[in-house]
Amino acid sequence: MNNDQQLKLQSYLDDELSPRENRQVTEWLAVDSDARALLAELKNTTSALSGNELEVKLPEGRDFYFSKIQRQLEREAKVQAAPVREPVLARLWKYVLPLAGTAAAVIVFAMVLQKQISPATLAYVAGEGETSEEMSAYTYHSQADGMTVVWLADNSAATEVSSEAIEIQ
Amino acid sequence: MPTTPDYTSQADSELVKSSQKGDMRAFEELVGRHRDKIYARAFSMMRNEEEAIDLSQEAWVKAWQRLVQFQGDSSFVTWMTRIVINLCLDQLRKNKRQRAESIEAMDEDGGGVERHLPVVTVNPTEGLERGELRQRIDKALAQLSKEHRTVLILHEFEDLEYKEIAKRMGCSIGTVMSRLFYARRRMASLLQSLKKERT
Amino acid sequence: MTKQLSSFAGKFFLSILVIAFLASTVAAQAADVKLDLQLIWGTNDADSPNPQHKRIEQKFPFKWKNYFEVNRQQVSVAPKAMKAVIMSPHCSVNVSNLADGRIEVKLLGKGKKVRTEIHPLASGMLVIGGDATNDTSWFVVVKEVKP
């Protein structure tokens, strides 16, 4: 059996032949036991694989995984937004930002006074974390695990700190 | 007082509509529901946990950015799977460019070795419990080259036709047929030897 | 008149209760905070090359299969005070009790500040870490030890 015949047999199994070629292969199979044996082997493999892919689970927790997706989206949004910003707008932004910040602070302060936000959670809501210049960090809170995670993303700096810090060897 | 929608009870199509309007919580629910499946496809193609996590994550990012393009012609999970497959194929191409021509790449399409493999007459998976069968299939898949494994996954697990596989992999239909034939024959042989190992 | 009196008494007792509650909250927040700190190494390897590292069974939402405790310390921090905790020769943590139900955690690597985090104790444990070489990770876990 040559290579073309073998591939034709496979196409017959996968229903990729024209009706005419299909008939030809059927006739051939009736007289060739080697062809029948090869077709049986291909069929066995296909049916064994069907619906029997091993189920693999994502090894990361749902919240952690999603927080990484969110962070990447934010990062890409920033990159896309950056060139569009006009210098005039940037200059205006300088004035708008402190005003907006002051307004937000006043609103938050008013909410604290009205006991809508407890002071204990205020810092957390406002994200009072600070990272060294060499690395960036992202924070997420998992209610289910009762855990706040701050993951330092700058690999080069984090690696340096970690390997030095742990001294595994 | 506005109430938060109960995302967990919503169908994918509803969540997609909300996500298309920018509702990140609805999108989070979609990620939660399908993250394992998308990761599993990336892992089956890359066989590397780290790469699979990164690529599946990237697929979700791309999905969010292109959600407006999703018209509902297929199910959301099928659409997502296509995205992750394309990303994996791109990555495999990049990896291939980075490595030197390997022996597997030289003999993969020529139709040399597989023609001489003896036909496996007894079904090597007959009588196996499903869990055991899945384990063996996975073990055998891991032993195939990336090119052969990819073509087998796309054909057997994703039900893509030769033409579609050729388009996605950037090769001819003949190459797809040849790779698929080799992959199947090799799988039969690997499954048989795994059976022999056990008995 | 009786109605007015009972209304006044009701408000009075309610005020007392509120004051008592606030006082107890303030007292609780002004007390020493006892903290448990762990330096953990996350890896897919079955064993740690350092036999002194203790395997821990706690689950974290990360991808690594095994976690080893490199060091563990417990400290008590007085209100408005700070304690420096050395977790390894190059990794230390400065924890301050802000006396309002929050702590400030400053992580230092080789003496340089890496991250400062203000953390409300009521929200559970705090994990600060990052990826490390050879597909591993490290992190510091800070949690309150409740009496």
XYZ file of N, CA and C in Angstrom, chain C residues 15-143:
387
model
N -27.929 55.446 74.295
C -26.676 56.207 74.223
C -25.578 55.523 75.013
N -25.950 55.020 76.224
C -24.975 54.329 77.072
C -24.413 53.115 76.325
N -25.338 52.393 75.709
C -24.918 51.179 74.969
C -23.953 51.532 73.835
N -24.308 52.571 73.084
C -23.461 52.999 71.959
C -22.084 53.405 72.458
N -22.081 54.208 73.581
C -20.803 54.671 74.143
C -19.972 53.471 74.611
N -20.665 52.532 75.283
C -19.953 51.338 75.776
C -19.352 50.546 74.623
N -20.136 50.430 73.538
C -19.662 49.688 72.368
C -18.445 50.370 71.737
N -18.584 51.709 71.581
C -17.476 52.463 70.982
C -16.227 52.384 71.850
N -16.453 52.485 73.178
C -15.319 52.431 74.103
C -14.616 51.082 74.011
N -15.431 49.998 73.926
C -14.821 48.666 73.852
C -14.072 48.503 72.525
N -14.632 49.074 71.459
C -13.970 48.990 70.153
C -12.632 49.724 70.183
N -12.679 50.944 70.747
C -11.454 51.740 70.836
C -10.425 51.011 71.702
N -10.926 50.427 72.828
C -10.027 49.699 73.725
C -9.389 48.529 73.002
N -10.238 47.831 72.244
C -9.725 46.665 71.512
C -8.679 47.097 70.497
N -8.957 48.241 69.812
C -8.023 48.690 68.792
C -6.735 49.250 69.393
N -6.873 49.738 70.628
C -5.706 50.337 71.252
C -4.820 49.297 71.931
N -5.264 48.034 71.947
C -4.485 46.989 72.608
C -3.333 46.528 71.712
N -2.427 45.733 72.286
C -1.334 45.172 71.496
C -1.908 44.254 70.405
N -1.221 44.213 69.302
C -1.649 43.316 68.225
C -0.626 42.183 68.128
N -1.126 40.947 68.212
C -0.218 39.813 68.114
C -0.257 39.277 66.670
N 0.897 39.197 66.064
C 0.947 38.795 64.651
C 1.813 37.570 64.415
N 1.394 36.811 63.433
C 2.133 35.625 63.024
C 2.673 35.896 61.621
N 3.980 35.798 61.444
C 4.587 36.073 60.129
C 5.279 34.818 59.600
N 5.053 34.535 58.342
C 5.708 33.364 57.721
C 6.368 33.791 56.413
N 7.538 33.275 56.168
C 8.167 33.440 54.856
C 8.014 32.086 54.163
N 7.331 32.092 53.029
C 6.981 30.822 52.366
C 7.558 30.775 50.957
N 7.977 29.588 50.586
C 8.494 29.341 49.235
C 7.516 28.420 48.519
N 7.032 28.841 47.363
C 6.100 28.028 46.579
C 6.838 27.379 45.414
N 6.626 26.089 45.226
C 7.345 25.348 44.178
C 6.515 24.171 43.692
N 6.858 23.683 42.513
C 6.207 22.455 42.039
C 7.033 21.227 42.414
N 8.236 21.469 42.920
C 9.077 20.349 43.339
C 8.480 19.689 44.586
N 8.686 18.412 44.679
C 8.115 17.679 45.813
C 8.830 18.016 47.120
N 10.123 18.311 47.015
C 10.899 18.586 48.225
C 11.646 19.900 48.094
N 12.003 20.425 49.258
C 12.836 21.628 49.254
C 14.284 21.174 49.378
N 15.199 21.853 48.667
C 16.610 21.465 48.801
C 17.140 21.703 50.220
N 16.456 22.526 50.968
C 16.877 22.770 52.351
C 15.999 21.940 53.290
N 16.581 20.931 53.964
C 15.765 20.060 54.811
C 15.133 20.776 56.005
N 15.659 21.962 56.305
C 15.082 22.700 57.443
C 13.739 23.361 57.089
N 13.469 23.465 55.800
C 12.187 24.054 55.402
C 11.060 23.080 55.714
N 10.040 23.624 56.360
C 8.924 22.768 56.770
C 7.799 22.831 55.733
N 7.366 21.667 55.282
C 6.262 21.647 54.306
C 4.979 22.136 54.993
N 4.217 22.974 54.316
C 2.951 23.401 54.913
C 1.780 22.974 54.046
N 0.707 22.610 54.725
C -0.448 22.047 54.020
C -1.477 23.104 53.626
N -1.324 24.315 54.140
C -2.316 25.349 53.836
C -2.407 25.598 52.327
N -3.606 25.818 51.862
C -3.802 26.049 50.427
C -3.767 27.551 50.130
N -3.108 27.890 49.045
C -3.085 29.277 48.579
C -3.661 29.301 47.164
N -4.194 30.461 46.736
C -4.831 30.469 45.404
C -3.827 30.605 44.265
N -2.663 30.048 44.410
C -1.632 30.146 43.380
C -1.452 28.799 42.690
N -0.614 28.809 41.661
C -0.477 27.607 40.822
C 0.467 26.561 41.402
N 1.290 26.940 42.374
C 2.310 26.000 42.824
C 1.706 24.851 43.628
N 2.335 23.707 43.526
C 1.768 22.513 44.155
C 2.213 22.375 45.610
N 3.425 22.824 45.905
C 3.949 22.649 47.266
C 4.434 23.963 47.855
N 4.264 24.070 49.151
C 4.698 25.280 49.864
C 5.551 24.889 51.063
N 6.658 25.591 51.220
C 7.573 25.303 52.336
C 7.781 26.557 53.177
N 7.732 26.337 54.482
C 7.931 27.460 55.400
C 9.426 27.644 55.608
N 9.913 28.802 55.219
C 11.338 29.100 55.352
C 11.612 29.632 56.770
N 10.679 30.443 57.259
C 10.829 30.998 58.615
C 9.460 31.405 59.135
N 9.342 31.361 60.469
C 8.076 31.778 61.082
C 8.386 32.528 62.369
N 7.713 33.648 62.544
C 7.939 34.466 63.745
C 6.600 34.953 64.269
N 6.532 35.097 65.596
C 5.337 35.705 66.182
C 5.782 36.930 66.959
N 5.068 38.039 66.755
C 5.419 39.265 67.479
C 4.166 39.934 68.031
N 4.397 40.695 69.078
C 3.314 41.473 69.654
C 3.709 42.941 69.500
N 2.818 43.727 68.897
C 3.165 45.126 68.631
C 2.221 46.045 69.406
N 2.810 46.908 70.204
C 2.018 47.843 71.012
C 1.418 48.917 70.100
N 0.342 49.573 70.577
C -0.266 50.625 69.747
C 0.745 51.717 69.397
N 0.698 52.144 68.173
C 1.579 53.193 67.622
C 3.068 52.809 67.631
N 3.345 51.523 67.843
C 4.744 51.085 67.871
C 5.066 50.287 66.620
N 6.363 50.086 66.360
C 6.794 49.326 65.188
C 7.777 48.245 65.622
N 7.692 47.086 64.984
C 8.666 46.034 65.267
C 9.302 45.560 63.971
N 10.600 45.372 63.994
C 11.295 44.858 62.812
C 11.486 43.352 62.993
N 11.038 42.607 62.020
C 11.122 41.150 62.109
C 12.019 40.644 60.983
N 13.077 39.936 61.350
C 13.988 39.421 60.324
C 13.515 38.028 59.908
N 13.168 37.905 58.628
C 12.648 36.632 58.136
C 13.747 35.772 57.507
N 14.768 36.423 56.957
C 15.916 35.713 56.387
C 17.067 36.721 56.368
N 18.283 36.293 56.059
C 19.389 37.254 56.088
C 19.155 38.500 55.224
N 18.330 38.367 54.184
C 18.115 39.525 53.319
C 16.676 40.004 53.280
N 15.817 39.362 54.015
C 14.404 39.749 53.963
C 13.905 40.077 55.367
N 13.395 41.285 55.537
C 12.828 41.630 56.839
C 11.514 42.380 56.644
N 10.745 42.400 57.711
C 9.432 43.030 57.659
C 9.305 43.966 58.858
N 8.921 45.208 58.596
C 8.639 46.135 59.692
C 7.129 46.238 59.846
N 6.625 45.854 61.016
C 5.172 45.940 61.221
C 4.849 46.998 62.261
N 3.913 47.849 61.937
C 3.490 48.901 62.868
C 2.021 48.717 63.199
N 1.701 48.915 64.473
C 0.310 48.854 64.902
C -0.245 50.276 64.858
N -1.144 50.543 63.929
C -1.675 51.895 63.761
C -2.758 52.218 64.788
N -3.073 51.238 65.629
C -4.015 51.403 66.748
C -5.426 51.800 66.321
N -5.766 51.505 65.087
C -7.146 51.766 64.650
C -7.699 50.565 63.888
N -7.189 49.396 64.260
C -7.638 48.180 63.583
C -6.837 47.879 62.329
N -5.793 48.661 62.074
C -4.969 48.428 60.885
C -3.505 48.279 61.273
N -2.772 47.636 60.421
C -1.326 47.545 60.612
C -0.643 48.061 59.348
N 0.577 48.526 59.525
C 1.369 48.902 58.352
C 2.463 47.846 58.210
N 2.552 47.263 57.044
C 3.555 46.221 56.813
C 4.550 46.741 55.778
N 5.791 46.818 56.174
C 6.816 47.297 55.236
C 7.751 46.125 54.952
N 7.814 45.721 53.704
C 8.667 44.595 53.329
C 9.987 45.124 52.790
N 11.075 44.614 53.326
C 12.398 45.074 52.883
C 13.223 43.904 52.353
N 13.881 44.132 51.236
C 14.776 43.140 50.665
C 16.170 43.733 50.619
N 17.113 43.080 51.197
C 18.491 43.591 51.302
C 18.503 45.023 51.862
N 17.638 45.275 52.829
C 17.575 46.575 53.492
C 16.818 47.632 52.714
N 16.439 47.314 51.440
C 15.738 48.299 50.618
C 14.238 48.061 50.685
N 13.464 49.132 50.765
C 12.019 48.981 50.841
C 11.458 48.420 49.529
N 10.671 47.367 49.633
C 10.072 46.765 48.440
C 8.605 47.174 48.337
N 7.925 47.076 49.463
C 6.494 47.370 49.437
C 6.009 47.758 50.830
N 5.169 48.788 50.868
C 4.521 49.165 52.120
C 3.024 49.005 51.923
N 2.404 48.341 52.860
C 0.979 48.070 52.725
C 0.280 48.393 54.039
N -0.806 49.128 53.933
C -1.613 49.368 55.134
C -2.789 48.409 55.066
N -2.923 47.618 56.125
C -3.837 46.483 56.037
C -4.823 46.458 57.204
N -6.127 46.471 56.903
C -7.103 46.341 57.988
C -7.136 44.896 58.491
N -6.936 44.713 59.778
C -6.848 43.342 60.316
C -8.143 42.556 60.092
N -9.261 43.295 60.088
C -10.550 42.608 59.948
C -10.696 41.922 58.592
N -9.880 42.303 57.608
C -10.057 41.701 56.283
C -9.283 40.389 56.107
N -8.689 39.893 57.174
C -8.020 38.583 57.103
C -6.518 38.704 56.948
N -5.921 37.653 56.422
C -4.461 37.647 56.331
C -3.952 38.454 55.134
N -2.704 38.866 55.224
C -2.083 39.626 54.144
C -0.933 38.802 53.557
N -0.908 38.715 52.255
C 0.157 37.977 51.575
C 0.895 38.951 50.650
N 2.189 39.088 50.818
C 2.966 39.927 49.888
C 4.060 39.052 49.297
N 4.121 38.985 47.983
C 5.141 38.124 47.383
C 5.319 38.371 45.906
N 5.964 37.430 45.270
C 6.193 37.560 43.841
C 6.800 36.297 43.256
N 6.942 36.302 41.920
C 7.547 35.152 41.249
C 9.044 35.120 41.519
N 9.590 33.928 41.523
C 11.034 33.777 41.711
C 11.604 32.928 40.579
N 12.892 32.680 40.631
C 13.531 31.927 39.549
C 13.058 30.468 39.523
N 13.269 29.810 38.406
C 12.927 28.395 38.197
C 11.460 28.093 38.490
N 10.604 28.992 38.060
C 9.169 28.805 38.225
C 8.786 28.519 39.679
N 9.303 29.313 40.575
C 8.923 29.195 41.987
C 8.423 30.562 42.445
N 8.055 30.658 43.704
C 7.608 31.944 44.233
C 8.001 32.042 45.698
N 7.924 33.216 46.188
C 8.154 33.439 47.609
C 7.096 34.419 48.070
N 6.726 34.345 49.333
C 5.819 35.360 49.871
C 5.846 35.376 51.396
N 5.457 36.531 51.909
C 5.373 36.693 53.358
C 3.890 36.717 53.713
N 3.507 35.923 54.687
C 2.119 35.897 55.141
C 2.061 36.536 56.523
N 1.194 37.526 56.671
C 1.025 38.179 57.978
C -0.416 37.962 58.418
N -0.578 37.342 59.582
C -1.953 37.189 60.076
C -2.034 37.466 61.566
